[in-house]
XYZ file of C-alpha atoms in Angstrom:
589
model
C -28.570 -13.869 -5.665
C -29.581 -12.523 -9.066
C -32.830 -10.583 -8.993
C -35.005 -9.795 -12.022
C -37.411 -6.884 -12.188
C -39.431 -4.743 -14.578
C -39.033 -1.064 -15.506
C -41.924 1.111 -14.261
C -40.416 4.592 -14.711
C -37.686 6.253 -16.784
C -36.417 9.771 -16.071
C -33.204 10.495 -17.973
C -30.408 8.458 -16.352
C -32.786 7.317 -13.553
C -34.694 4.072 -14.068
C -37.099 2.679 -11.455
C -37.769 -1.083 -11.492
C -40.193 -3.242 -9.500
C -39.729 -6.855 -8.392
C -36.150 -6.325 -7.165
C -36.728 -7.613 -3.620
C -33.589 -9.802 -3.609
C -31.272 -7.062 -4.887
C -29.023 -4.971 -2.628
C -28.008 -1.318 -2.514
C -25.166 -0.506 -4.948
C -25.629 -3.757 -6.904
C -24.711 -3.503 -10.582
C -27.677 -4.213 -12.859
C -28.185 -4.794 -16.576
C -31.124 -2.809 -17.951
C -33.315 -4.089 -20.847
C -32.296 -6.252 -23.802
C -29.610 -3.653 -24.580
C -27.913 -4.650 -21.278
C -27.154 -1.081 -20.235
C -24.993 -0.856 -17.122
C -26.565 0.675 -14.017
C -26.233 0.733 -10.241
C -28.944 0.602 -7.568
C -28.792 3.819 -5.542
C -32.073 3.568 -3.586
C -34.357 0.742 -2.422
C -37.986 1.006 -1.240
C -39.427 -2.451 -0.672
C -39.065 -4.200 -4.030
C -38.717 -0.923 -5.970
C -35.146 -0.104 -6.940
C -34.014 3.301 -8.204
C -31.190 2.691 -10.667
C -28.553 5.138 -11.870
C -27.844 4.120 -15.479
C -24.335 4.852 -16.711
C -25.315 4.919 -20.393
C -27.762 6.799 -22.612
C -31.345 5.658 -21.776
C -33.158 6.938 -24.885
C -35.348 4.252 -26.490
C -36.013 2.372 -23.248
C -39.613 1.621 -22.381
C -41.580 0.542 -19.318
C -42.117 -3.185 -18.973
C -38.582 -4.040 -20.084
C -36.516 -6.277 -17.837
C -33.807 -5.358 -15.322
C -31.408 -8.000 -14.000
C -29.136 -7.618 -10.959
C -25.668 -9.148 -11.152
C -25.610 -9.529 -7.368
C -22.254 -7.718 -7.166
C -21.391 -4.115 -6.271
C -19.759 -1.799 -8.821
C -16.158 -3.035 -8.845
C -12.945 -2.474 -10.764
C -10.488 -5.049 -12.025
C -7.047 -4.504 -10.549
C -4.014 -6.116 -12.132
C -1.288 -5.731 -14.787
C -2.349 -3.660 -17.789
C -3.833 -0.668 -15.936
C -0.808 1.553 -16.660
C -0.956 3.226 -20.064
C -4.652 2.356 -20.492
C -7.502 4.758 -21.165
C -10.790 3.799 -19.523
C -14.233 5.350 -19.474
C -15.952 6.177 -16.165
C -16.946 2.550 -15.493
C -13.523 1.103 -16.423
C -14.274 -0.045 -19.952
C -11.080 0.175 -22.062
C -11.750 2.713 -24.819
C -9.146 1.279 -27.222
C -10.735 -2.205 -27.072
C -14.242 -0.753 -27.504
C -13.032 1.136 -30.578
C -11.487 -1.991 -32.106
C -14.755 -3.920 -31.663
C -17.411 -1.256 -32.288
C -15.588 1.471 -34.253
C -15.804 5.159 -33.366
C -19.478 4.999 -32.383
C -19.528 3.140 -29.093
C -22.464 0.756 -28.775
C -24.584 0.908 -25.633
C -24.364 -2.101 -23.365
C -20.909 -2.975 -24.680
C -19.340 -5.591 -22.437
C -15.551 -5.827 -22.682
C -13.171 -7.022 -19.939
C -11.466 -4.064 -18.254
C -8.051 -5.732 -18.391
C -6.868 -7.483 -21.534
C -7.125 -11.276 -21.470
C -4.878 -11.915 -24.503
C -1.542 -10.612 -23.126
C 0.868 -12.928 -21.308
C 2.640 -11.419 -18.309
C 5.944 -12.695 -16.904
C 5.293 -13.595 -13.257
C 8.228 -13.986 -10.842
C 7.273 -15.424 -7.414
C 8.624 -13.865 -4.230
C 7.322 -16.544 -1.855
C 7.544 -20.356 -1.763
C 5.303 -23.305 -0.951
C 4.655 -23.588 2.784
C 4.892 -19.823 3.463
C 2.122 -18.233 5.510
C 0.440 -15.288 3.729
C -2.186 -12.737 4.641
C -4.119 -10.011 2.769
C -1.731 -7.435 1.272
C 1.337 -9.731 1.121
C 3.248 -9.665 -2.162
C 3.346 -13.118 -3.784
C 5.319 -12.010 -6.861
C 6.007 -9.300 -9.422
C 5.174 -8.590 -13.058
C 7.103 -5.997 -15.143
C 4.046 -3.948 -16.201
C 6.074 -1.291 -18.052
C 9.798 -0.541 -18.236
C 9.512 1.602 -15.105
C 6.652 0.034 -13.088
C 7.086 -3.302 -11.365
C 3.548 -4.509 -10.658
C 3.350 -6.276 -7.305
C 0.797 -9.081 -7.209
C -0.769 -9.036 -3.748
C -2.888 -11.480 -1.773
C -6.461 -10.079 -1.861
C -7.647 -8.514 1.394
C -9.469 -11.064 3.558
C -7.471 -14.070 2.317
C -5.182 -15.770 4.835
C -3.504 -19.170 4.774
C -0.557 -21.281 3.618
C 0.858 -21.344 0.089
C 0.051 -24.761 -1.402
C 1.330 -24.118 -4.930
C 3.020 -21.245 -6.769
C 4.193 -21.119 -10.382
C 6.733 -19.081 -12.336
C 6.481 -18.180 -16.015
C 4.203 -16.348 -18.447
C 0.505 -16.219 -17.661
C -2.672 -14.608 -18.924
C -4.189 -12.175 -16.431
C -6.947 -14.603 -15.384
C -4.803 -17.752 -15.083
C -4.019 -19.200 -11.626
C -0.474 -18.429 -10.425
C -0.834 -19.399 -6.767
C -3.047 -21.611 -4.590
C -3.510 -20.658 -0.919
C -4.908 -23.186 1.551
C -7.329 -21.279 3.812
C -9.724 -22.339 6.574
C -12.559 -22.187 4.034
C -10.743 -24.353 1.478
C -8.262 -23.724 -1.320
C -8.235 -20.232 -2.871
C -6.815 -19.824 -6.382
C -5.074 -16.487 -6.969
C -4.724 -14.945 -10.440
C -2.935 -11.751 -11.515
C -6.288 -9.915 -11.203
C -8.332 -9.013 -8.150
C -11.584 -7.066 -7.881
C -12.514 -4.330 -5.441
C -15.824 -2.426 -4.940
C -15.211 1.202 -5.902
C -17.267 2.842 -3.149
C -15.247 1.175 -0.373
C -11.793 2.507 0.490
C -9.078 -0.171 0.459
C -7.939 -0.967 4.019
C -4.469 -0.293 5.420
C -2.621 -0.814 8.713
C -1.877 2.738 9.761
C -2.139 6.322 8.501
C 1.031 8.398 8.806
C 1.288 12.121 9.518
C 1.763 14.384 6.470
C 5.349 15.503 7.090
C 6.961 15.009 3.631
C 6.235 17.345 0.719
C 5.086 16.230 -2.712
C 7.757 18.092 -4.692
C 6.210 19.429 -7.910
C 8.922 21.630 -9.452
C 6.363 24.473 -9.580
C 7.886 27.319 -7.549
C 4.682 28.926 -6.303
C 3.571 25.495 -4.995
C 6.819 24.156 -3.510
C 7.862 27.435 -1.909
C 4.691 29.249 -0.872
C 1.855 26.690 -0.790
C 3.312 23.163 -0.515
C 1.251 19.968 -0.519
C 2.278 16.969 1.579
C 2.668 13.452 0.200
C -0.708 11.928 0.904
C -2.233 15.415 1.096
C -5.323 16.913 -0.533
C -5.461 20.132 -2.540
C -8.061 22.051 -4.523
C -7.513 24.278 -7.554
C -10.611 26.445 -8.024
C -10.658 29.022 -10.765
C -12.778 30.501 -13.559
C -12.661 29.404 -17.183
C -9.323 30.227 -18.840
C -7.345 30.721 -15.614
C -5.176 27.643 -16.177
C -6.662 24.845 -13.991
C -6.061 22.150 -16.558
C -2.532 23.307 -17.482
C -1.638 23.475 -13.768
C -2.916 19.918 -13.284
C -0.995 18.764 -16.364
C 2.158 20.346 -14.920
C 1.647 18.571 -11.603
C 0.985 15.280 -13.401
C 4.178 15.684 -15.454
C 6.560 16.828 -12.745
C 5.239 15.829 -9.292
C 7.461 13.510 -7.298
C 5.056 10.557 -7.706
C 5.656 7.054 -9.071
C 2.165 6.670 -10.573
C -0.268 9.264 -11.963
C -4.026 8.646 -12.191
C -5.713 11.364 -14.276
C -9.523 11.536 -14.199
C -11.118 13.725 -16.876
C -14.492 14.019 -15.167
C -16.943 15.953 -17.319
C -14.294 18.188 -18.904
C -14.456 19.119 -22.581
C -13.253 16.463 -25.005
C -10.478 18.688 -26.398
C -8.822 18.913 -22.953
C -8.758 15.126 -22.664
C -7.414 14.964 -26.224
C -4.544 17.255 -25.151
C -3.670 14.790 -22.398
C -3.836 11.838 -24.803
C -1.636 13.609 -27.349
C 0.846 15.148 -24.902
C 1.513 12.447 -22.327
C 2.842 9.723 -24.690
C 5.315 12.250 -26.169
C 6.455 13.675 -22.824
C 9.652 12.242 -21.432
C 9.638 11.510 -17.714
C 12.689 13.403 -16.332
C 13.391 10.715 -13.723
C 13.384 7.689 -16.030
C 13.855 8.997 -19.568
C 10.762 7.011 -20.668
C 7.338 8.157 -21.893
C 5.115 9.614 -19.169
C 2.352 7.177 -20.202
C 4.484 4.354 -18.768
C 3.386 5.435 -15.284
C -0.046 6.951 -16.038
C -3.624 5.647 -15.925
C -6.228 7.796 -17.715
C -9.960 7.803 -17.042
C -11.834 9.796 -19.664
C -15.442 10.712 -19.005
C -15.868 13.884 -21.028
C -18.794 16.318 -21.009
C -20.526 14.604 -23.956
C -20.480 11.196 -22.241
C -23.382 10.137 -19.960
C -23.689 12.439 -16.958
C -24.292 9.660 -14.436
C -20.993 7.945 -15.306
C -19.126 11.008 -13.983
C -20.093 9.903 -10.504
C -18.559 6.470 -11.051
C -15.400 7.840 -12.703
C -13.945 9.469 -9.558
C -14.504 6.290 -7.537
C -13.003 4.131 -10.286
C -9.937 6.387 -10.395
C -9.338 6.563 -6.656
C -9.714 2.769 -6.242
C -7.030 2.188 -8.915
C -4.849 4.797 -7.155
C -5.309 3.050 -3.772
C -4.283 -0.260 -5.356
C -0.910 1.175 -6.461
C -0.546 2.933 -3.096
C -0.876 -0.499 -1.440
C 2.091 -1.729 -3.506
C 4.226 0.924 -1.793
C 4.154 3.551 -4.540
C 3.606 7.298 -4.236
C 0.499 8.026 -6.326
C -0.862 11.412 -7.421
C -4.493 11.576 -8.503
C -5.825 14.496 -10.563
C -9.609 14.956 -10.702
C -10.625 17.443 -13.376
C -13.115 18.573 -12.256
C -15.109 17.792 -9.122
C -17.668 20.485 -10.071
C -18.830 18.357 -13.020
C -19.049 15.366 -10.683
C -21.172 17.411 -8.262
C -23.440 18.378 -11.171
C -24.064 14.669 -11.797
C -24.999 14.287 -8.102
C -27.351 17.274 -8.434
C -29.056 15.829 -11.498
C -29.636 12.417 -9.897
C -30.810 14.012 -6.653
C -33.335 16.102 -8.591
C -34.661 13.076 -10.451
C -34.982 11.143 -7.167
C -37.068 14.130 -5.963
C -34.900 14.577 -2.850
C -35.116 17.772 -0.813
C -32.577 20.110 -2.466
C -29.860 21.927 -0.538
C -27.993 25.082 -1.527
C -28.369 25.955 -5.256
C -30.150 22.647 -5.919
C -27.211 20.473 -4.879
C -28.122 17.558 -2.584
C -27.819 18.125 1.157
C -25.195 15.345 1.322
C -22.820 17.059 -1.162
C -20.263 17.892 1.563
C -20.198 14.364 2.988
C -19.786 12.803 -0.489
C -16.849 15.119 -1.210
C -15.344 14.292 2.188
C -15.699 10.532 1.540
C -13.749 10.997 -1.692
C -10.951 13.208 -0.319
C -10.488 11.233 2.911
C -9.263 8.259 0.854
C -6.007 10.186 0.333
C -3.137 9.725 2.763
C 0.322 8.350 3.448
C -0.121 4.866 4.904
C 1.531 1.628 5.994
C -0.188 -0.953 3.806
C -1.704 -4.275 4.860
C 0.496 -7.350 4.797
C 3.472 -8.598 6.768
C 5.982 -6.505 4.763
C 4.424 -3.194 5.930
C 5.158 -1.071 2.854
C 4.765 2.699 2.942
C 2.663 4.200 0.150
C 1.076 7.599 -0.442
C -1.982 8.820 -2.338
C -2.153 12.583 -2.928
C -5.399 13.977 -4.374
C -5.558 17.232 -6.346
C -9.049 18.245 -7.386
C -9.892 21.054 -9.808
C -13.089 22.984 -9.075
C -14.818 24.996 -11.811
C -17.094 27.513 -10.058
C -19.348 29.415 -12.490
C -17.723 32.781 -13.189
C -14.947 31.983 -10.713
C -17.272 32.665 -7.764
C -15.916 30.448 -4.985
C -18.825 31.254 -2.687
C -20.839 28.581 -4.531
C -21.560 25.262 -2.712
C -19.001 22.927 -4.372
C -16.072 25.292 -3.730
C -17.165 25.961 -0.157
C -17.716 22.269 0.638
C -14.286 21.467 -0.856
C -12.535 24.219 1.126
C -13.886 22.791 4.372
C -12.142 19.486 3.581
C -8.846 20.191 1.790
C -5.701 21.537 3.442
C -4.260 23.331 0.400
C -6.072 25.976 -1.633
C -4.450 27.169 -4.858
C -6.811 29.976 -5.825
C -6.547 30.798 -9.520
C -7.174 34.414 -10.446
C -8.581 35.573 -13.783
C -6.833 38.968 -13.404
C -3.436 37.245 -13.197
C -4.383 35.077 -16.170
C -5.314 38.185 -18.218
C -1.907 39.656 -17.324
C -0.349 36.456 -18.671
C 1.027 35.601 -15.222
C 1.004 31.792 -15.066
C 0.511 29.752 -12.996
C -2.212 32.238 -12.038
C -2.241 31.178 -8.367
C -3.107 34.241 -6.295
C -0.584 34.496 -3.429
C -2.917 36.696 -1.357
C -5.881 34.278 -1.287
C -4.159 30.863 -1.478
C -2.967 28.934 1.556
C -1.388 25.654 2.684
C -2.119 24.206 6.105
C 0.736 21.709 5.611
C 3.487 24.373 5.668
C 4.205 24.065 9.410
C 4.297 20.257 9.457
C 6.638 20.253 6.421
C 9.088 22.816 7.871
C 11.318 20.180 9.509
C 11.642 18.277 6.232
C 12.607 21.421 4.290
C 15.036 22.531 6.998
C 16.720 19.105 7.143
C 16.703 18.219 3.428
C 17.093 21.560 1.612
C 18.246 24.368 3.915
C 17.738 25.544 7.484
C 16.793 28.935 5.974
C 14.016 27.649 3.668
C 11.030 28.502 5.897
C 12.625 31.822 6.904
C 12.961 32.815 3.220
C 9.389 31.654 2.537
C 8.078 33.805 5.413
C 9.969 36.851 4.071
C 8.566 36.315 0.560
C 5.013 36.158 1.943
C 5.582 39.268 4.056
C 6.962 41.288 1.103
C 4.063 40.216 -1.160
C 1.474 41.197 1.457
C 3.227 44.532 2.084
C 3.180 45.184 -1.668
C -0.614 44.694 -1.764
C -1.024 47.364 0.950
C 1.443 49.744 -0.735
C -0.396 49.382 -4.050
C -3.524 50.776 -2.404
C -1.523 53.822 -1.243
C 0.010 54.278 -4.714
C -3.496 54.249 -6.250
C -4.485 57.105 -3.955
C -1.420 59.361 -3.875
C 1.025 58.050 -6.489
C 4.395 56.284 -6.386
C 6.364 59.461 -5.600
C 4.782 59.702 -2.143
C 6.414 56.428 -1.044
C 9.619 56.416 0.988
C 12.774 54.940 -0.592
C 12.424 51.850 1.667
C 8.853 51.247 0.474
C 9.912 51.796 -3.147
C 12.553 49.085 -2.656
C 9.899 46.782 -1.196
C 7.780 47.321 -4.333
C 10.787 46.531 -6.550
C 11.606 43.348 -4.574
C 7.963 42.243 -4.737
C 8.017 42.782 -8.508
C 11.134 40.638 -8.685
C 9.421 37.879 -6.638
C 6.335 38.012 -8.869
C 8.007 38.231 -12.268
C 11.224 36.307 -11.698
C 10.172 33.663 -9.170
C 6.403 33.071 -9.163
C 5.935 33.478 -12.911
C 6.858 30.141 -14.520
C 6.589 29.137 -18.178
C 5.020 25.691 -18.525
C 6.175 25.377 -22.145
C 9.805 26.473 -21.667
C 12.144 23.459 -21.665
C 14.147 24.668 -18.625
C 11.663 26.838 -16.727
C 8.891 24.203 -16.771
C 10.515 22.451 -13.788
C 12.671 23.896 -10.973
C 14.331 21.662 -8.385
C 14.345 22.669 -4.709
C 18.055 23.586 -4.730
C 17.563 25.982 -7.636
C 14.452 27.436 -5.948
C 16.560 28.073 -2.827
C 19.219 29.848 -4.934
C 16.526 32.028 -6.558
C 15.101 33.017 -3.167
C 18.594 33.789 -1.839
C 19.488 35.984 -4.838
C 16.280 38.048 -4.653
C 16.557 38.526 -0.876
C 20.314 39.235 -0.828
C 19.799 41.931 -3.488
C 16.980 43.363 -1.321
C 19.144 43.322 1.846
C 22.246 44.833 0.214
C 20.112 47.468 -1.509
C 18.455 48.359 1.829
C 21.938 48.884 3.373
C 22.926 51.018 0.405
C 19.816 53.182 0.847
C 20.818 53.881 4.447
C 24.225 54.989 3.179
C 22.659 57.495 0.787
C 22.249 55.541 -2.485
C 19.467 56.576 -4.892
C 16.524 54.147 -5.245
C 16.181 54.828 -9.000
C 19.805 53.863 -9.604
C 19.489 50.736 -7.425
C 16.363 49.665 -9.350
C 18.222 50.120 -12.647
C 21.296 47.996 -11.806
C 22.139 45.504 -14.610
C 22.480 42.587 -12.155
C 18.699 42.626 -11.612
C 18.118 41.352 -15.134
C 20.696 38.594 -14.567
C 18.801 37.567 -11.395
C 15.577 37.498 -13.435
C 17.165 35.260 -16.070
C 18.512 32.799 -13.486
C 15.355 30.696 -13.888
C 16.428 29.811 -17.444
C 19.796 28.391 -16.260
C 19.939 24.583 -16.408
C 20.037 22.819 -13.025
C 23.572 21.492 -13.601
C 24.950 25.045 -14.078
C 23.172 26.715 -11.151
C 26.054 26.408 -8.629
C 28.470 28.371 -10.845
C 25.913 30.974 -11.860
C 24.725 31.475 -8.265
C 28.318 32.084 -7.123
C 28.939 34.610 -9.905
C 25.671 36.474 -9.292
C 26.239 36.681 -5.512
C 29.604 38.343 -6.147
C 28.120 40.577 -8.848
C 25.300 41.872 -6.569
C 27.835 43.033 -3.969
C 30.189 44.453 -6.640
C 27.496 46.531 -8.402
C 26.077 47.952 -5.159
C 29.606 48.786 -3.874
C 30.352 50.516 -7.171
C 27.132 52.514 -6.876
C 27.998 53.581 -3.305
C 31.505 54.684 -4.318
C 29.997 56.722 -7.134
C 27.564 58.390 -4.667
C 30.423 59.217 -2.263
C 32.582 60.669 -5.047
């Protein structure tokens, strides 16, 4: 039922209206003659507190507020891929065509275009029984994404009519006879953003999301359907790391939410992604990407909606059986929107002014990730992996948003400003980062890459931690006080840091490294270390070992193209042994 009320109070993005007795929590409302979009976030009797997702300047008390009677929902259907939406799923390109560069408040444009015809191919026939989640047909959304049109959740019955051909998004393509009467299905369905889409079963996280970023895949892997956080101070490379994951992660669909970030960072995404070629398909990366842009100069309250809009779209593609990766940049800005609304509602503040329910809101968002068997009789497997950037002031992760996030996520890629100043990118600190998925992924790595993968990973971690301890000793008494074995450990750690963990995002070959090449790199570094350790026992000099020419060749292995790695690995393995043997013979002579 539509309910009409009157504004009695305005406080920034918070509007309080009386006379809203028939409205419900989380109903979408239209505020004043300008028809600003808002959402009811609190009810006391007939007084509704409304979060307005647009600029409220110029509003006055006494103006009308009308409830639409529906919760905040997104339109799901063909046309999402390649689109750029604002936080409440208004298409920015359509708004620009109608209103120019200065977006008008209260603009009302359909989220999905109604003037494009889509070719619909049925996959069921008249008389078939269908239930929520079943695929009734497909639409080629882009050259690489086949959009599966599904029966909306909650609909069950017999197919009475189904058509093939070209249709507008809101035209009927199928009629299902249900117990409550005939239900006409179009290419579009709606879903309330604050409710997670249902599924049959959640699967255990035992497959990695391969990213091609060596520090991630080798040391701190994320599972398909996993959750990860990237906290770090300004300038430490959060956004570039997320761009890299969006470009190269082993996901069919990317949903990128620019939540309160600066406009220039979103502009980088808009300029870069259409030009980037997807390595798996040879097509533009935008042909599998949905962008939600709610930059720092857009209304603060809409940041809160943007993460829910993004994750609902991601769940929709997950239900089709796709692997989806969602990037939220950044959840700190979203939490700031929560803090502002909480303050205006005069709620009791928690730590640093954030609301007491900050942790539970973050958990509700992250728990929507997962690898699942979707609804429907076909039982498709889909995955939704969520990677959230956190921007703690000054890089201090003891602040509430970082701490609340760390209690929820299983992977922590801690960015370090010292590494960034040293130009070591990605600046993920190997001493503070962790992945709780590593053990559950070990079987997959052992079966699909090499039985030695986890053993090599453990040795890398051990050498890097030993180096940190040795550095403290060197600071106190100098490098000369170290034994030859410890000096070798320092050299191997340097090789791991500079040749393996350091990765150039803008180098055409080094930007992505497949798992086989990563394995070769680990083997080369460790076999040099092992053969050098044997040589030390036989009397070789550590300075001469450290200066062997083959070390530079090992370092340059990361610039070898994937197709040439087998040959180069074979040559380098022989060369390591040859140079160390030569050195030993020289010592003995």
